[in-house]
mmCIF file of C-alpha atoms in Angstrom:
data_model
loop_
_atom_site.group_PDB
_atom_site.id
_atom_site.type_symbol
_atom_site.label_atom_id
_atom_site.label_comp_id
_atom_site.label_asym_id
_atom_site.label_seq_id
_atom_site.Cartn_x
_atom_site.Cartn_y
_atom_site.Cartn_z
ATOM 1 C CA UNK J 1 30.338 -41.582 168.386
ATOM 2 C CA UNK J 2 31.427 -45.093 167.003
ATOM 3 C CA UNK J 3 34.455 -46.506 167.774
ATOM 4 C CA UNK J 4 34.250 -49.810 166.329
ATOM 5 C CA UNK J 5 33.278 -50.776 162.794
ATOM 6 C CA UNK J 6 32.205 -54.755 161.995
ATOM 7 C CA UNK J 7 30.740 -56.399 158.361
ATOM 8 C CA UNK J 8 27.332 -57.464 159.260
ATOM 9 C CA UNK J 9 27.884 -60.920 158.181
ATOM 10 C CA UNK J 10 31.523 -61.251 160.628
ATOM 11 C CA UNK J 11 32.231 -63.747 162.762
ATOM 12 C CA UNK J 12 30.716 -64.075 166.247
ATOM 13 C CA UNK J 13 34.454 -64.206 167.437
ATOM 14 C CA UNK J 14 35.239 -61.118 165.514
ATOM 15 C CA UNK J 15 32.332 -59.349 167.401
ATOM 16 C CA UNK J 16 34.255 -60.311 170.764
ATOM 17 C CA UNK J 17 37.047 -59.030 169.870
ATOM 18 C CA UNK J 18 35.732 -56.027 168.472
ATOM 19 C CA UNK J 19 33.737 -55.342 171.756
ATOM 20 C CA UNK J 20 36.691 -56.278 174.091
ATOM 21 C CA UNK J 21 38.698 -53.978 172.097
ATOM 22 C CA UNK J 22 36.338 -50.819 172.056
ATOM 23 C CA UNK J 23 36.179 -51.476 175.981
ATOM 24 C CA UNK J 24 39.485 -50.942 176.250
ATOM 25 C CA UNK J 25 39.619 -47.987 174.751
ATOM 26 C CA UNK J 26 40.635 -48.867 171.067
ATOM 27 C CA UNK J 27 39.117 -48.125 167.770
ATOM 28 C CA UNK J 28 38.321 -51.217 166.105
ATOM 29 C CA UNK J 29 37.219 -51.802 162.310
ATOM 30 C CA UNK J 30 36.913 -55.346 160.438
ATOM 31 C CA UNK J 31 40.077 -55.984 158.201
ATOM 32 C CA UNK J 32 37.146 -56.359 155.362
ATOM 33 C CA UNK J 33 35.918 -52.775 155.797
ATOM 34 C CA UNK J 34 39.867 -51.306 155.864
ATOM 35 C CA UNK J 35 40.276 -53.664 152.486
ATOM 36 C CA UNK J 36 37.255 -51.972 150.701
ATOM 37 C CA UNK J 37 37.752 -48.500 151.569
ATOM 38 C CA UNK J 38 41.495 -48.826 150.443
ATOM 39 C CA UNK J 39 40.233 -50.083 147.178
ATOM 40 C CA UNK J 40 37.927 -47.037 146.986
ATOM 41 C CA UNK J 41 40.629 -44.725 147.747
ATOM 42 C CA UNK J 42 43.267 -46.450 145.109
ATOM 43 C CA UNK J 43 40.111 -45.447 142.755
ATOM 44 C CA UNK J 44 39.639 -42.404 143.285
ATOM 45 C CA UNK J 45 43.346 -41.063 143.462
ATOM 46 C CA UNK J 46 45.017 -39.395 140.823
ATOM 47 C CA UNK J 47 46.950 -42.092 138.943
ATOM 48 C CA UNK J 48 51.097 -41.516 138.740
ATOM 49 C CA UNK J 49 52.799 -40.450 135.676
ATOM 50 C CA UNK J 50 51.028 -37.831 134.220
ATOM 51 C CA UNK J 51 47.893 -39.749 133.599
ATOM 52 C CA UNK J 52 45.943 -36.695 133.420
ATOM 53 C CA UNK J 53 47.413 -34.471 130.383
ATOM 54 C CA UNK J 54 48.530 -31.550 131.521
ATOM 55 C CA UNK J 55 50.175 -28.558 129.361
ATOM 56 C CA UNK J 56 53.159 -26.327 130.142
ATOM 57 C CA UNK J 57 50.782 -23.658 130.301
ATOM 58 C CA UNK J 58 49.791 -25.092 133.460
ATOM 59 C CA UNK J 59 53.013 -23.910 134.730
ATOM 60 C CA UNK J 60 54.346 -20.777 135.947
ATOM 61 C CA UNK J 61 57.805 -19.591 133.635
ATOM 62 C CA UNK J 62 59.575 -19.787 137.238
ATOM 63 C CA UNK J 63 58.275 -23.266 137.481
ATOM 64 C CA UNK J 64 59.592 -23.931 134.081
ATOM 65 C CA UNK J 65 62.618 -22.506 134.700
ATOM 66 C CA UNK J 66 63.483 -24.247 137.954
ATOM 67 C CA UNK J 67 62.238 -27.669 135.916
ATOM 68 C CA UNK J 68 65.125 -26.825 133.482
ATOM 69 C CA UNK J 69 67.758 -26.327 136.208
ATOM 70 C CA UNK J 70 66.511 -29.761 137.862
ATOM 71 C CA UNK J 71 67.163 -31.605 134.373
ATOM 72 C CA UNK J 72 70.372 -30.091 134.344
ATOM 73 C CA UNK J 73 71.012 -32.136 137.656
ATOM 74 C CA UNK J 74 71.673 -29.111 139.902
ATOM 75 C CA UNK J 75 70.887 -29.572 143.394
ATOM 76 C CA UNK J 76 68.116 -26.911 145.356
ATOM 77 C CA UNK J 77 71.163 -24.949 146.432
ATOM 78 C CA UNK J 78 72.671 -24.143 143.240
ATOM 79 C CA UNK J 79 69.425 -23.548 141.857
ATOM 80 C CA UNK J 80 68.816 -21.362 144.356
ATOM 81 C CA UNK J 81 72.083 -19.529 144.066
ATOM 82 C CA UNK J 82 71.695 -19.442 140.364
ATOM 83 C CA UNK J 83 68.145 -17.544 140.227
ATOM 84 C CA UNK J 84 68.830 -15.616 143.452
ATOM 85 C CA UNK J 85 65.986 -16.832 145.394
ATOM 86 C CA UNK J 86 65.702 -19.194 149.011
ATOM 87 C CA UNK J 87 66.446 -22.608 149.156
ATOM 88 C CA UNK J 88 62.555 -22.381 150.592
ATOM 89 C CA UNK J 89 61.494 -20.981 147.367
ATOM 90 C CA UNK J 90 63.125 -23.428 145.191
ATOM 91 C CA UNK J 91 62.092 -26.079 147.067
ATOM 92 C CA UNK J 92 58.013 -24.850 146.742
ATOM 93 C CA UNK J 93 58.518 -24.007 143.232
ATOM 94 C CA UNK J 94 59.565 -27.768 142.961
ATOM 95 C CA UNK J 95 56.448 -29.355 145.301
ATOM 96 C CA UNK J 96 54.375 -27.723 142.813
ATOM 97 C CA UNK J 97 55.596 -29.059 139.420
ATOM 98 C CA UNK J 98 55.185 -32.638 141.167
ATOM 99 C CA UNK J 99 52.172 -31.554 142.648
ATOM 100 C CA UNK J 100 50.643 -30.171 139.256
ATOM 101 C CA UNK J 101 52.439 -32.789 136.866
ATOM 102 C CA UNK J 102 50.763 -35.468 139.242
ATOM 103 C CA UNK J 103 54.591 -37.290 139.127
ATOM 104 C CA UNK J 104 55.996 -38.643 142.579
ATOM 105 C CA UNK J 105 59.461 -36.903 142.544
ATOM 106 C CA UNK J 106 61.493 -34.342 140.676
ATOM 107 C CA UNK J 107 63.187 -36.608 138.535
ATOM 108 C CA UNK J 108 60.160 -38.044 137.441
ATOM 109 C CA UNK J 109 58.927 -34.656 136.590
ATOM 110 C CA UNK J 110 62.029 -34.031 134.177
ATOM 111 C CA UNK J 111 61.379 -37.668 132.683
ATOM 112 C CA UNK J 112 57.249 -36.668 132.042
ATOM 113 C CA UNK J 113 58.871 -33.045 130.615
ATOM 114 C CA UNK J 114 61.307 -34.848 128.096
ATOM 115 C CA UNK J 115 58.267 -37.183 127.057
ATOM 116 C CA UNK J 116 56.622 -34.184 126.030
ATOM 117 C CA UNK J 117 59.476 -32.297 124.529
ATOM 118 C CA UNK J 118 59.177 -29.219 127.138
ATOM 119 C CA UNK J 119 62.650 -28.873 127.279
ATOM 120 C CA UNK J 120 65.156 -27.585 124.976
ATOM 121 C CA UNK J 121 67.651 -30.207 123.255
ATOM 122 C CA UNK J 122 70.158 -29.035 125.268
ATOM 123 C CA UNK J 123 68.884 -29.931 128.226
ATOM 124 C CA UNK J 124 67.706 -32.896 127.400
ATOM 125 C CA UNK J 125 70.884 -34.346 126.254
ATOM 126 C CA UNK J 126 72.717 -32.237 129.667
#
């Protein structure tokens, strides 16, 4: 298989290094090909922030529910203690809300929640 990766139009000195590399055993590829295929990737990823609209629906109630207890600022303990469930369970339950909501943390997942008025007053002003 390859283990070195060079732009057609590189440098002759690049091509040295990239052969005196593979020789000793590295994988080499040309800082222009890592630049465009991390431009591809930032492309195709799902953007931050809910850019995708997504509906409550899409949401178990137990998701819903833990969402509620994170607004309320209680910690994966206590909302584990609260609905009686692992820590482990809470702590899935949450890496799926972030996972679904396409947010990068829990409190971000509140925030894109109150946006959208999923939450009851009280817990929004809690």
């Amino acid at each position: 298989g390859a283990h070195g990766c060079v732009v057609e139009m590189g440098s002759v000195d690049e091509l040295r290094s990239a052969i005196r590399r593979v020789l000793d055993g590295e994988v080499f590829c040309s800082p222009a090909i890592i630049k465009a295929m991390f431009e591809r990737l930032a492309e195709t990823r799902p953007r931050y922030a809910g850019s995708a609209p997504v509906e409550p629906t899409s949401l178990t109630a137990r998701e819903l529910e833990v969402l509620r207890l994170v607004a309320q600022q209680l910690s994966n303990k206590e909302i584990a203690r609260k609905l009686r469930i692992s820590l482990y369970t809470v702590k899935n339950h949450v890496h799926n809300i972030v996972e679904k909501l396409c947010v990068e943390g829990r409190y971000q997942a509140v925030q894109y929640a109150r946006q959208r008025r999923w939450l009851p007053a009280e817990v929004e002003q809690g």
